[in-house]
Short mmCIF file of N, CA and C in Angstrom, two decimals:
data_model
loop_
_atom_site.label_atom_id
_atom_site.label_comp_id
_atom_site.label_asym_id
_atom_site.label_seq_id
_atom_site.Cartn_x
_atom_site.Cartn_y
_atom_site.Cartn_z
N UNK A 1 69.47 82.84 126.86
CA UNK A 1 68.87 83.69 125.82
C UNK A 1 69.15 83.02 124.48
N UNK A 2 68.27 82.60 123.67
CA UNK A 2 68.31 82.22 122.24
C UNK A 2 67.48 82.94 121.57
N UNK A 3 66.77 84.19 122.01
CA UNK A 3 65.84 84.86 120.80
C UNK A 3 65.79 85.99 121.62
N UNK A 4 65.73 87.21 120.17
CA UNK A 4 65.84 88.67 121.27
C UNK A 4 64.76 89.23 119.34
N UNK A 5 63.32 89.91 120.18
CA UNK A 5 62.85 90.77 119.63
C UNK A 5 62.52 91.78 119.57
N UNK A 6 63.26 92.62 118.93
CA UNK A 6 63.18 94.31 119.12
C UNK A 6 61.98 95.34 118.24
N UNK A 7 62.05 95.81 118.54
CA UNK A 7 60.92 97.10 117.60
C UNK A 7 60.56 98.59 117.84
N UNK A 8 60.62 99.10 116.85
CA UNK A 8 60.32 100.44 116.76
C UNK A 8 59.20 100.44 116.20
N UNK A 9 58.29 100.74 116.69
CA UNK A 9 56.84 101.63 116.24
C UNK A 9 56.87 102.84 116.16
N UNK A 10 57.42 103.65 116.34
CA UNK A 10 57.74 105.04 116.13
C UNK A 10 57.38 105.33 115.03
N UNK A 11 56.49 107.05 115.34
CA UNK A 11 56.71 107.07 113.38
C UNK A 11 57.90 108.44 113.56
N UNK A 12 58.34 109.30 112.71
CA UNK A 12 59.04 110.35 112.72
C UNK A 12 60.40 110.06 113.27
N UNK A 13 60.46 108.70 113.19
CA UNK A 13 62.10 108.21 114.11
C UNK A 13 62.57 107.24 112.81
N UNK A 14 63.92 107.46 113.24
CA UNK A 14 64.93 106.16 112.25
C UNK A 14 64.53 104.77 112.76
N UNK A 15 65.19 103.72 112.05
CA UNK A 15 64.65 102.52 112.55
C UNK A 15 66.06 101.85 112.54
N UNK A 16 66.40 101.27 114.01
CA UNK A 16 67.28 100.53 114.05
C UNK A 16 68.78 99.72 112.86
N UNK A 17 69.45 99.60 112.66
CA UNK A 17 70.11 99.15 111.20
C UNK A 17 70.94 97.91 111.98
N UNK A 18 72.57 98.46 112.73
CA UNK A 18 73.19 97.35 113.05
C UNK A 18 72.91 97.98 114.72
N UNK A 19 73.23 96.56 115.37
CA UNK A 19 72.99 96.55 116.75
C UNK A 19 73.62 95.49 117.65
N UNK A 20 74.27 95.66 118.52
CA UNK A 20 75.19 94.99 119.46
C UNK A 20 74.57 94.75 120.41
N UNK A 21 74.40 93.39 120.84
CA UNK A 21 73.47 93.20 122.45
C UNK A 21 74.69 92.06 122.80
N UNK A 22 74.94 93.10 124.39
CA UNK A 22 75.96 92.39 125.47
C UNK A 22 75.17 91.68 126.18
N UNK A 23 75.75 91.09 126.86
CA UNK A 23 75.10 90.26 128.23
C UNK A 23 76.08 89.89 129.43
N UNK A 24 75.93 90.07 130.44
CA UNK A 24 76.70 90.22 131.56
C UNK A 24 75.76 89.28 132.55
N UNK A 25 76.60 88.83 133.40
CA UNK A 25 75.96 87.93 134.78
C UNK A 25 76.66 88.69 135.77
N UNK A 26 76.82 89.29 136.11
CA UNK A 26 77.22 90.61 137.31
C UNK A 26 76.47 91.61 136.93
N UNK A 27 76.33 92.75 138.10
CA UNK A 27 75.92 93.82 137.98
C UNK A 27 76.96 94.87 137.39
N UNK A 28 76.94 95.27 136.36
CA UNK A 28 77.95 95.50 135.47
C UNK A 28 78.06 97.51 135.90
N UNK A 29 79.30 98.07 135.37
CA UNK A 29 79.96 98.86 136.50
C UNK A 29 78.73 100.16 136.01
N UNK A 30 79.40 101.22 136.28
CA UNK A 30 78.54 102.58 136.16
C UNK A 30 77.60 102.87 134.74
N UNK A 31 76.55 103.00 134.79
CA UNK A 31 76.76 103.89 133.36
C UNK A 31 77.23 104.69 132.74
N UNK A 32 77.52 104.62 131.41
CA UNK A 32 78.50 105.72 130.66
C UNK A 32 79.58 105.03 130.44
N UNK A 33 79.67 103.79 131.13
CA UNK A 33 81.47 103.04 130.52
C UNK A 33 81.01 102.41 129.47
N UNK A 34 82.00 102.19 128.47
CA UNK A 34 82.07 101.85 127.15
C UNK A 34 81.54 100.05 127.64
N UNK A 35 81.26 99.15 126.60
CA UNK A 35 81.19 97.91 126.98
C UNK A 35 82.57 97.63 126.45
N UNK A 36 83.34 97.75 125.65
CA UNK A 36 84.42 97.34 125.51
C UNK A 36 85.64 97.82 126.40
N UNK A 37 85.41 98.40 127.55
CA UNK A 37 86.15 99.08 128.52
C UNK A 37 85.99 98.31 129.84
N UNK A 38 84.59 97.48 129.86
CA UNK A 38 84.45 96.84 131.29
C UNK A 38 84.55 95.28 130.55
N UNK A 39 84.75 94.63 131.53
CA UNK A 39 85.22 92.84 130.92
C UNK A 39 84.06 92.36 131.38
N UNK A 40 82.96 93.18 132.12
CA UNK A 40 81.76 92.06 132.63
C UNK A 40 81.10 91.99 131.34
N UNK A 41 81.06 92.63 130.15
CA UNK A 41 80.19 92.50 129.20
C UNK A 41 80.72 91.72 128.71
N UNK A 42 79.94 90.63 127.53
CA UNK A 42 80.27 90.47 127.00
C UNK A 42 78.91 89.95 125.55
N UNK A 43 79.88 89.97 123.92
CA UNK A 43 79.50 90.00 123.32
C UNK A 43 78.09 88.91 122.45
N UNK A 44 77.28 88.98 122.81
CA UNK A 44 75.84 87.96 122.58
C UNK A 44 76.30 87.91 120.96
N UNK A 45 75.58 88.96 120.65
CA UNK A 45 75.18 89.28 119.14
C UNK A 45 75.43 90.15 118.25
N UNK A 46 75.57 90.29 116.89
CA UNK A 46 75.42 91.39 116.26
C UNK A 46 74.60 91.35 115.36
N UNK A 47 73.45 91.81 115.36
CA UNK A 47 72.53 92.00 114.72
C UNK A 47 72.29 92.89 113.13
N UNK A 48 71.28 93.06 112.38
CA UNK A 48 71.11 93.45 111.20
C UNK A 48 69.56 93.66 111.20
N UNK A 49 69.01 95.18 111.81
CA UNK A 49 67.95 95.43 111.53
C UNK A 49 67.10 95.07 109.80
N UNK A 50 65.71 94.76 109.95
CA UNK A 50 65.51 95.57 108.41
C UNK A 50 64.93 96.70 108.65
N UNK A 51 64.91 97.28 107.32
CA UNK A 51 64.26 99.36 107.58
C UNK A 51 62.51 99.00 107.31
N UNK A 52 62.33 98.34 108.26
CA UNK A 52 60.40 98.24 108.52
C UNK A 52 60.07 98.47 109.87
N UNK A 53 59.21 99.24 110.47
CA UNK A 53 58.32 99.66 110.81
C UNK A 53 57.30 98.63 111.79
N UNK A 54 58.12 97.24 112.15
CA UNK A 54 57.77 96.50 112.97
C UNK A 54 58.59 95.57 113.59
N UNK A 55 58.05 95.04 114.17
CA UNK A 55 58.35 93.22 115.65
C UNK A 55 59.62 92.89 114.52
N UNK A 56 61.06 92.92 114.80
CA UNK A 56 61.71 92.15 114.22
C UNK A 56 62.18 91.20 115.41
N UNK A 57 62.50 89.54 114.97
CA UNK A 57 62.58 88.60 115.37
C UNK A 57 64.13 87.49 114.95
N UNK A 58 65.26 87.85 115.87
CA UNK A 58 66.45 87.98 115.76
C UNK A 58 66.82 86.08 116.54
N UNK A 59 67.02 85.28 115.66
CA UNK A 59 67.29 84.02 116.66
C UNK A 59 68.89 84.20 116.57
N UNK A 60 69.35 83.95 118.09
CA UNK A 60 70.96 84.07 118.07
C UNK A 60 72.14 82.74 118.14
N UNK A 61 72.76 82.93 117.19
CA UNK A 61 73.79 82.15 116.74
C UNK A 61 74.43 80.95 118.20
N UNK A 62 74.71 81.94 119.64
CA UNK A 62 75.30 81.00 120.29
C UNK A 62 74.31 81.71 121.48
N UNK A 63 73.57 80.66 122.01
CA UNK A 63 72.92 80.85 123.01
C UNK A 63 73.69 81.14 124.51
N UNK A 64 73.06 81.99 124.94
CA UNK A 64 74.32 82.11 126.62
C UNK A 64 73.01 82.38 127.56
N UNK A 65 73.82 82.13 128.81
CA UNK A 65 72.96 83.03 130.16
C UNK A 65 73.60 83.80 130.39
N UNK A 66 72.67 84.74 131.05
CA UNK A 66 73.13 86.01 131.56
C UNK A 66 71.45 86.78 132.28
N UNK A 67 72.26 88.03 133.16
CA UNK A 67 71.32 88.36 134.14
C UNK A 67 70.56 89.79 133.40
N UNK A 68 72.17 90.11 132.53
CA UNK A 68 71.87 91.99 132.45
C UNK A 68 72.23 91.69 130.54
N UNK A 69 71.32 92.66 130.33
CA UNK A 69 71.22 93.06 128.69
C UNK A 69 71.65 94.30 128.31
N UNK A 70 72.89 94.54 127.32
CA UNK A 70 73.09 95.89 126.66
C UNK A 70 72.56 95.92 125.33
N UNK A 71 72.12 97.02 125.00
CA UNK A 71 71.73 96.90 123.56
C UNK A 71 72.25 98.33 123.02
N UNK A 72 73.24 97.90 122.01
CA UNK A 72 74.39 99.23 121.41
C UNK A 72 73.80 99.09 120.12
N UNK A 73 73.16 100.43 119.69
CA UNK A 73 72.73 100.72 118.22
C UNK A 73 73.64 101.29 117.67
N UNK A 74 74.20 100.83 116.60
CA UNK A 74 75.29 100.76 116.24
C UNK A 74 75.21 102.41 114.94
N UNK A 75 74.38 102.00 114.28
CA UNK A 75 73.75 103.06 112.97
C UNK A 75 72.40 102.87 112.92
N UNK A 76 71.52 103.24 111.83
CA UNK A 76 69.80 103.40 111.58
C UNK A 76 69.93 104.13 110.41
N UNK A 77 68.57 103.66 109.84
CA UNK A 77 68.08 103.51 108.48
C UNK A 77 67.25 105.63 108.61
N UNK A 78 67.18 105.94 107.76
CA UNK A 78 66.62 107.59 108.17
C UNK A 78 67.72 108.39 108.46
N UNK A 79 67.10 109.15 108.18
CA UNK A 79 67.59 111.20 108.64
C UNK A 79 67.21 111.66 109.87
N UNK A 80 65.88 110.85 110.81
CA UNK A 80 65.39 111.56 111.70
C UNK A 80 66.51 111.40 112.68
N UNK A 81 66.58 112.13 113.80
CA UNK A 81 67.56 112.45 114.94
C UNK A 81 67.35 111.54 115.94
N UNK A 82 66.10 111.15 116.22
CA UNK A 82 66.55 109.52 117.02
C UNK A 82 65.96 108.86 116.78
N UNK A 83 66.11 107.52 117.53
CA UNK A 83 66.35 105.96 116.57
C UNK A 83 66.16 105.13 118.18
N UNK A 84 64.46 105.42 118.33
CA UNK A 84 64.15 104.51 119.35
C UNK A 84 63.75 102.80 119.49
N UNK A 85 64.08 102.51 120.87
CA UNK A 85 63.88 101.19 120.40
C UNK A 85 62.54 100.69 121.79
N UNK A 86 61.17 100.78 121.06
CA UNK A 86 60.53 100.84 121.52
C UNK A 86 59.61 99.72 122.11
N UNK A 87 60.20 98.18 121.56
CA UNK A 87 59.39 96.68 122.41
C UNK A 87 61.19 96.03 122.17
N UNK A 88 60.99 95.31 123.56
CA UNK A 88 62.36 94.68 123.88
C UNK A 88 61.73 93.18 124.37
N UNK A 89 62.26 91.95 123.79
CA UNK A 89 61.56 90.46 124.21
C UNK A 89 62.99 89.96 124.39
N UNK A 90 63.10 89.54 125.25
CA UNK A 90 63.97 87.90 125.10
C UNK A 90 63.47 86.84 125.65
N UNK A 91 63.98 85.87 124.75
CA UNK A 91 63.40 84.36 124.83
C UNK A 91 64.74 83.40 124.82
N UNK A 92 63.98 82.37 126.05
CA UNK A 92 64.87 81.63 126.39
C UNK A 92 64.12 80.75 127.64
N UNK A 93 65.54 79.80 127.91
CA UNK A 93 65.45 79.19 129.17
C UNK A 93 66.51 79.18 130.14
N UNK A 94 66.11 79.23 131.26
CA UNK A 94 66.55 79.50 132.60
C UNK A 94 67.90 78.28 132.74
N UNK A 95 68.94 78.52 133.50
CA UNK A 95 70.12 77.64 133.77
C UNK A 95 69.30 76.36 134.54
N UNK A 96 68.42 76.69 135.47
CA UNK A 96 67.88 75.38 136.39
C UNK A 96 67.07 74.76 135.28
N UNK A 97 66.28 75.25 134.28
CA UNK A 97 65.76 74.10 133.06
C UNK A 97 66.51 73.35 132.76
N UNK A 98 67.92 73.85 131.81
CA UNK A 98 69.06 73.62 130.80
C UNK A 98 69.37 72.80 131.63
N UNK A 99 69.89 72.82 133.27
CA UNK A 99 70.35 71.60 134.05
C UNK A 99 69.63 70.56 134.18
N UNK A 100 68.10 70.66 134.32
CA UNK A 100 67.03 69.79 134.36
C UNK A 100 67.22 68.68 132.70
N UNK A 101 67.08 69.28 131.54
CA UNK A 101 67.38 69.34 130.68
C UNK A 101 68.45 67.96 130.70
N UNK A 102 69.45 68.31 130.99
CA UNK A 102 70.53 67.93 130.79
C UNK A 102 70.91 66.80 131.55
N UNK A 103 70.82 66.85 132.55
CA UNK A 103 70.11 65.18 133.67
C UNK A 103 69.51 63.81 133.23
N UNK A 104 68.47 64.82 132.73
CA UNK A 104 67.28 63.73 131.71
C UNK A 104 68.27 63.20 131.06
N UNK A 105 68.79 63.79 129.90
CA UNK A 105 69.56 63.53 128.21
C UNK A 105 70.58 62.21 129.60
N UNK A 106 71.29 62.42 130.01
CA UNK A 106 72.19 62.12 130.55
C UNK A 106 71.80 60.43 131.33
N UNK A 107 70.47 60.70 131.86
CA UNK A 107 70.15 59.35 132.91
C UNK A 107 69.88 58.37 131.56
N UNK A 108 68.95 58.69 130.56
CA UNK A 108 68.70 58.31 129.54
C UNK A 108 69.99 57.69 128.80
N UNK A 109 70.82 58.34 128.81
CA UNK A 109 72.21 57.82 128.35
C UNK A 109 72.76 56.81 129.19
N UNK A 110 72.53 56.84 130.77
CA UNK A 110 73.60 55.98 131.40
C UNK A 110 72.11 54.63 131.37
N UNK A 111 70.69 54.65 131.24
CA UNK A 111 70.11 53.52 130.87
C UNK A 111 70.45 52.70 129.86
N UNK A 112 70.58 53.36 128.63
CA UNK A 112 71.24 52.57 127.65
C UNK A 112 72.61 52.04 127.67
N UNK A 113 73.26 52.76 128.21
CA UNK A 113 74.68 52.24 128.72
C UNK A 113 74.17 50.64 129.55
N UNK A 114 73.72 50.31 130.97
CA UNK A 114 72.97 49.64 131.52
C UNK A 114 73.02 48.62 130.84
N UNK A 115 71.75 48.95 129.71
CA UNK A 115 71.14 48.06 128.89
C UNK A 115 72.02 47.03 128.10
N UNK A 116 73.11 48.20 128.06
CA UNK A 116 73.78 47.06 126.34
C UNK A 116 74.89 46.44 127.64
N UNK A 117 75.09 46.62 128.70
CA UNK A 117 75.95 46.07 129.57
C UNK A 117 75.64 44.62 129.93
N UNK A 118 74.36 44.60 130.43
CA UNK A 118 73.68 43.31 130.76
C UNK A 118 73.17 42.26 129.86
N UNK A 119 72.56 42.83 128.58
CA UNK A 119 73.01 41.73 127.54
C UNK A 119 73.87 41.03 126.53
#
């Protein structure tokens, strides 16, 4: 995960303010436990809504994998009584890319290695 876009279209609702998105690679325990109570979570992001009324587009600081997404609204902008969060995106690439990925960078490296060996 390196990009998470959230949004409220709502009208008559608060709009998101600060926001905590966990990420876990287990099936993480019951609902209703705190994320800071179970150790499978753990901390992605902390976010900073703005108070508008659309697609906000959040790129995150340290990219991770993971299977399962929490998203803890922390506070919201408004008086109204709830504070939905109504389009959820994440963007990213898969561990078998990043390994693919990373092979390449790597064979590429041990060619040039090769290279400067033999002349």
């Amino acid at each position: 995960i390196d990009t998470s876009i959230l949004a409220n279209l709502e009208f008559f609702s608060s709009r998101f303010r600060n926001v905590n998105l966990w990420i876990s690679s287990t099936l993480p325990a019951a609902s209703g436990s705190s994320c800071v109570e179970d150790d499978s979570w753990r901390l992605l992001a902390r976010l900073q809504g703005a108070n508008v009324r659309d697609v906000q587009s959040f790129s995150l600081p340290h990219p991770a994998t993971g299977r399962y997404l929490k998203i803890e609204v922390l506070s919201h902008y408004g008086s109204h009584y709830y504070c939905p969060i109504t389009f959820v995106k994440v963007l990213g690439s898969t561990l078998l890319e990043d390994l693919k990925l990373q092979l390449q960078s790597d064979e590429i490296e041990v060619q040039t290695w090769k290279a400067q060996m033999t002349s």
